[in-house]
CSV table of C-alpha atoms and ligand atoms in Angstrom, one decimal:
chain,number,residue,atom,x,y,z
J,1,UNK,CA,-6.8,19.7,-0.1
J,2,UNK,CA,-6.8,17.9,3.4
J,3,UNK,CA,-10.1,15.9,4.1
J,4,UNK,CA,-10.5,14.0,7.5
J,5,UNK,CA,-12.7,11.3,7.0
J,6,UNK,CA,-13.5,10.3,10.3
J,7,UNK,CA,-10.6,10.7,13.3
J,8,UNK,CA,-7.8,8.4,12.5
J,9,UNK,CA,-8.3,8.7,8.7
J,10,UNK,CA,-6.8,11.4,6.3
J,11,UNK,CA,-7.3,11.6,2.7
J,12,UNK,CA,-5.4,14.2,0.3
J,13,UNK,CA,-7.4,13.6,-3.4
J,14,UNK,CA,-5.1,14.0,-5.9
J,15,UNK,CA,-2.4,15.5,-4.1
J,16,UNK,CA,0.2,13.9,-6.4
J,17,UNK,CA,-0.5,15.6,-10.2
J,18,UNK,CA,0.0,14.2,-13.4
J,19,UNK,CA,3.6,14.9,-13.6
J,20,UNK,CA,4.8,13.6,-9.5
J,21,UNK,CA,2.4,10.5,-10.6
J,22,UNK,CA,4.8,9.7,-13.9
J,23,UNK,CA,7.8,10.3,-11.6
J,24,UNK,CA,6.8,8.1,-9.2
J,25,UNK,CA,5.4,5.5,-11.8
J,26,UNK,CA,9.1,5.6,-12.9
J,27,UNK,CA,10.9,4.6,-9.9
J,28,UNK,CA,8.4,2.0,-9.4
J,29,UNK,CA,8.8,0.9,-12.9
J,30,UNK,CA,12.9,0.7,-12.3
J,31,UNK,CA,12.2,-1.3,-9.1
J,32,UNK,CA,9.9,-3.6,-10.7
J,33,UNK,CA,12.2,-4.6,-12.9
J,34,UNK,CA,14.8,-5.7,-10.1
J,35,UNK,CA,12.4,-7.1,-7.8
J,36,UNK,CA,9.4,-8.6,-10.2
J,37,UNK,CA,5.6,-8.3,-9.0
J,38,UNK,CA,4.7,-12.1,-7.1
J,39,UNK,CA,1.6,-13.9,-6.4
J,40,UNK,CA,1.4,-14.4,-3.0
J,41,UNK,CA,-0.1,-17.2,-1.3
J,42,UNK,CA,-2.3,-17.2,1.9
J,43,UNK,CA,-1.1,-19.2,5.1
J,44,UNK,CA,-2.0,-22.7,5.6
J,45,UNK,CA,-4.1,-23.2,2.5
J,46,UNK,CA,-1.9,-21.9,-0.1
J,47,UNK,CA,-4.9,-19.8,-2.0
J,48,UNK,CA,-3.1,-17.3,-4.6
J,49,UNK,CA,-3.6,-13.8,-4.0
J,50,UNK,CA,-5.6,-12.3,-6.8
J,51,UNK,CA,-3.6,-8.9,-5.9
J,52,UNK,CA,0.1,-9.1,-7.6
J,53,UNK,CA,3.1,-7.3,-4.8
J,54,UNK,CA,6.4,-6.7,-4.5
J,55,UNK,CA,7.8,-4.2,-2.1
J,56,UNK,CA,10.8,-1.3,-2.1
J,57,UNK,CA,12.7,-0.7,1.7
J,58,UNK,CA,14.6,-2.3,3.7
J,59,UNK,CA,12.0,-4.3,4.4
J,60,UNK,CA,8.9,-6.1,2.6
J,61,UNK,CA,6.0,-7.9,3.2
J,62,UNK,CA,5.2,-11.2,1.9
J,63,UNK,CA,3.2,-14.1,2.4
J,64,UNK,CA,3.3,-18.2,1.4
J,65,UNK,CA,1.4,-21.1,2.5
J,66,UNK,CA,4.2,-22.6,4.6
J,67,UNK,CA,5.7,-19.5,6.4
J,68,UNK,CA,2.5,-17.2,6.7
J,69,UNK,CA,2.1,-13.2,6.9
J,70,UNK,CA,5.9,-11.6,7.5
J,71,UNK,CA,8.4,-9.1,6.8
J,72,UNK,CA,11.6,-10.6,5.4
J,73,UNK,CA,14.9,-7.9,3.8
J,74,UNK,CA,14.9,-10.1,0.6
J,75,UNK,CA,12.6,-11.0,-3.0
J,76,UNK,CA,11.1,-15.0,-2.3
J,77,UNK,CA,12.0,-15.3,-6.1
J,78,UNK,CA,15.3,-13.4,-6.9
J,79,UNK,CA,16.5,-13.8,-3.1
J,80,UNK,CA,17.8,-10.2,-3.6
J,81,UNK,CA,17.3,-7.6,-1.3
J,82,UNK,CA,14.5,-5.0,-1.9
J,83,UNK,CA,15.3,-1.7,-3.9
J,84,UNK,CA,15.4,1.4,-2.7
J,85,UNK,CA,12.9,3.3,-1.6
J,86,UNK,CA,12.8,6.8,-3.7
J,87,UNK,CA,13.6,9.9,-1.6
J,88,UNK,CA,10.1,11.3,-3.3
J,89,UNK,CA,8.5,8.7,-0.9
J,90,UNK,CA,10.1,9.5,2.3
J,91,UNK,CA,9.9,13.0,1.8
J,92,UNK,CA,6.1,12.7,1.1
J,93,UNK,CA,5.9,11.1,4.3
J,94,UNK,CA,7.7,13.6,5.8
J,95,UNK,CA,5.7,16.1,4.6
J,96,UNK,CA,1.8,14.6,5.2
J,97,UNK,CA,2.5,12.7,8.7
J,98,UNK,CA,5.2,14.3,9.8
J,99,UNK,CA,6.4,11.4,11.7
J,100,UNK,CA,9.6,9.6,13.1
J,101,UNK,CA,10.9,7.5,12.5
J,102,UNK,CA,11.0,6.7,8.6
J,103,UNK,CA,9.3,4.1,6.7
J,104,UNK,CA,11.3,1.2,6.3
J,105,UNK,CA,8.6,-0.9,3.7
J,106,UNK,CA,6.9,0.3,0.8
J,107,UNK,CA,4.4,-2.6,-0.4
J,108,UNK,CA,3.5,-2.7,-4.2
J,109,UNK,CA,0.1,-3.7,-5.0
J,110,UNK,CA,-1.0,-4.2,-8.3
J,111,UNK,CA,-4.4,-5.1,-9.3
J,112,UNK,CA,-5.6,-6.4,-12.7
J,113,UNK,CA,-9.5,-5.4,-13.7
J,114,UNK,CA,-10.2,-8.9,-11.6
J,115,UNK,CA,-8.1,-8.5,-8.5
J,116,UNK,CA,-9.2,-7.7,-5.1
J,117,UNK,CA,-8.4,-7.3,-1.3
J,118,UNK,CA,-10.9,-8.5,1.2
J,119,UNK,CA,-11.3,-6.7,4.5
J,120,UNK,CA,-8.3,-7.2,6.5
J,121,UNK,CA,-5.6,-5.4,9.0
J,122,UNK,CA,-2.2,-4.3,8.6
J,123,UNK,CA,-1.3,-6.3,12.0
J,124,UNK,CA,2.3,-7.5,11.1
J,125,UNK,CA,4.7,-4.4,12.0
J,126,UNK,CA,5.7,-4.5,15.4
J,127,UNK,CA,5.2,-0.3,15.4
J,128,UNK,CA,1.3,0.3,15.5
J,129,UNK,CA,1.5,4.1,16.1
J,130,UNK,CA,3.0,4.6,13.0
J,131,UNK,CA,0.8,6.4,10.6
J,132,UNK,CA,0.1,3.9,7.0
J,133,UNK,CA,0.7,6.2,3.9
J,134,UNK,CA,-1.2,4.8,1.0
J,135,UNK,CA,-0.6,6.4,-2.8
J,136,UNK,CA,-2.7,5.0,-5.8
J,137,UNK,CA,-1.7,5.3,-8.8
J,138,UNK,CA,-3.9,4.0,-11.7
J,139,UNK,CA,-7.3,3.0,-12.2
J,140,UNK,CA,-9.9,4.2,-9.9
J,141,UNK,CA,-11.2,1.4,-6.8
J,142,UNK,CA,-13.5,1.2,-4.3
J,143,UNK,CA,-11.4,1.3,-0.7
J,144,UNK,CA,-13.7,-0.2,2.0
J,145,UNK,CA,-12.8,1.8,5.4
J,146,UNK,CA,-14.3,-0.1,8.5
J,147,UNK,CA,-13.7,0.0,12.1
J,148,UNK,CA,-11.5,-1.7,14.6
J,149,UNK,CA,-13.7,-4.2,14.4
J,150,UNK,CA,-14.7,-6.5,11.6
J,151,UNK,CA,-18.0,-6.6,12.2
J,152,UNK,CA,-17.8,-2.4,12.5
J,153,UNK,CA,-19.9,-0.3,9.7
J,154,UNK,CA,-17.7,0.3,6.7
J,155,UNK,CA,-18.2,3.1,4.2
J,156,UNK,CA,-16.4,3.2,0.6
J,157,UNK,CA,-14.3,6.0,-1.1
J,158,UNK,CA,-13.6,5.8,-4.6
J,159,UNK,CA,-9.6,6.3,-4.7
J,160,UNK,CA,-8.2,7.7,-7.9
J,161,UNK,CA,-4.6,8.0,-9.4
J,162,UNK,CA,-2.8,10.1,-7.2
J,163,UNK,CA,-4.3,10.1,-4.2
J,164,UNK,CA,-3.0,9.7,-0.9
J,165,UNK,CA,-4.5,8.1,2.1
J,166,UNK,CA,-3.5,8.3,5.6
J,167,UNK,CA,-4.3,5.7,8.8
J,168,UNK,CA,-2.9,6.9,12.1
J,169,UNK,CA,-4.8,6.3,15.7
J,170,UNK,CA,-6.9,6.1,16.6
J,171,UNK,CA,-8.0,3.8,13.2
J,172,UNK,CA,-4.8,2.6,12.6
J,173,UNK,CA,-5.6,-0.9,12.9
J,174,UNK,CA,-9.0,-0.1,10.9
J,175,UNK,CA,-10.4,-2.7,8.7
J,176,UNK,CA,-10.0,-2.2,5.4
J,177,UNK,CA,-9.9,-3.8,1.8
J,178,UNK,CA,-10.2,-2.9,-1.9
J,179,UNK,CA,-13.7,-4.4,-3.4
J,180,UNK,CA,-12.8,-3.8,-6.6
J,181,UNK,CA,-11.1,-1.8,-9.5
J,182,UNK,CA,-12.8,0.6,-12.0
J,183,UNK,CA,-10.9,-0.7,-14.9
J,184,UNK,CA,-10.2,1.9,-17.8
J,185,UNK,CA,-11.0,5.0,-15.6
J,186,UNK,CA,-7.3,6.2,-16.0
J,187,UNK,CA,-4.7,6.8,-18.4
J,188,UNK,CA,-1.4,6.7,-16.2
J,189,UNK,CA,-0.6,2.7,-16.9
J,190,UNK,CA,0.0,2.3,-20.4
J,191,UNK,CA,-1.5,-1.9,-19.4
J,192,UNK,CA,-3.9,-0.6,-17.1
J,193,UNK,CA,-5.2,-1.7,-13.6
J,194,UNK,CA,-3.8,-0.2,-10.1
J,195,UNK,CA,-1.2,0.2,-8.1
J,196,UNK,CA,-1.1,0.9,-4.4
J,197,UNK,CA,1.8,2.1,-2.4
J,198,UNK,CA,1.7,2.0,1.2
J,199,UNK,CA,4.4,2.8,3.2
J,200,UNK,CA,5.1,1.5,6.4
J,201,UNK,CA,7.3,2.0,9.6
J,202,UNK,CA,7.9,-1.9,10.9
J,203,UNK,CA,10.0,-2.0,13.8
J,204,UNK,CA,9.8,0.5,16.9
J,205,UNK,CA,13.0,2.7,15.7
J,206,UNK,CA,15.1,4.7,18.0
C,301,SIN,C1,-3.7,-2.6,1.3
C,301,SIN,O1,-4.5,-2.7,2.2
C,301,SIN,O2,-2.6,-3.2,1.4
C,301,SIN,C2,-4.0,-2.0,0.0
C,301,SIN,C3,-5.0,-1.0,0.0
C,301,SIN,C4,-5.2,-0.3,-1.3
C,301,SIN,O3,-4.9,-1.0,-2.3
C,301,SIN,O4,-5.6,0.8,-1.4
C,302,FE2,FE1,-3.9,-3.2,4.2
């Protein structure tokens, strides 16, 4: 099922069932382990991030007090590059946005019962008609979707394990941000919390 919010804003509930959720909670568990979950830290004052991340792609976003909001091709821990990003994802993207070219970031979010994102934008790729894929997996939270301006009226959807999420224009610089989890509202992580996937096409492509 295929629900348009409001122009701009896509949402597919539960598209991914039970069985797509474990195999992607799988991949993500395999590239966890090579490229750990991080704290990052806000720009200038150096504030920790209650939300844990890591990313799969060529590229990921990351963020420290000295060097700010940016895309970098390696892990600020390991220094490794990123792993891959599972053909499930691409072809999921392939199949709900239809659009070239690819993704070249997946961010991992991962919030704990106390974690949260305030209202932001995704501002840092260089390619802002790309759509912004987003998958939960997990406990239930409350997405805040705003305008394209913070000071816009924002309304909340409950996201729940398997959902999927799309931002295209004309809201694809929307405000958005998580207020909070529902923590123990699913069984998928065998710890608990939430994890958020959103894919991402970063520079302009061919
Ligand atoms: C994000 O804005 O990066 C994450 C949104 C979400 O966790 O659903
Ligand atoms: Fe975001």
């Amino acid at each position: 099922m295929e629900i348009e919010i409001t122009p701009g804003c896509r949402y597919f509930p539960e598209f991914l069932n039970k069985t797509s959720q474990r195999l992607l909670l799988d991949h993500l568990k395999k590239a966890l382990h090579e490229a750990p979950l991080f704290y990052p830290t806000m720009p200038g004052t150096g504030k920790v991030f209650s939300v844990r991340m890591s990313n799969m792609g060529e590229i990921g976003w990351v963020s420290d007090k000295e060097d700010g909001y940016r895309y970098q091709d390696t892990h600020p821990k390991t220094k490794k590059s990123w792993p891959q990003m599972p053909d499930l994802l691409h072809e999921l993207w392939q199949e709900l946005t239809g659009f070239t070219p690819q993704p070249e970031a997946c961010l991992i979010n991962y919030y704990n019962a106390s974690a949260r994102m305030g209202l932001h934008q995704d501002a840092d790729e260089r390619h802002l008609q790309a759509p912004i894929m987003s998958i939960s997996l997990g406990d239930k939270a409350r997405f805040r979707l705003g305008g394209l301006k913070r000071q816009d009226p924002t309304r909340t959807l409950i996201l729940s394990s398997g959902d999927i999420l799309i931002l295209e224009p004309p809201l694809r610089m929307a405000y958005h941000g998580i207020d909070r989890i529902v923590p123990g509202s699913s069984r998928l992580l065998n710890e608990g919390g939430r994890f958020n996937l959103t894919m991402r096409r970063i520079t302009p492509g061919p």
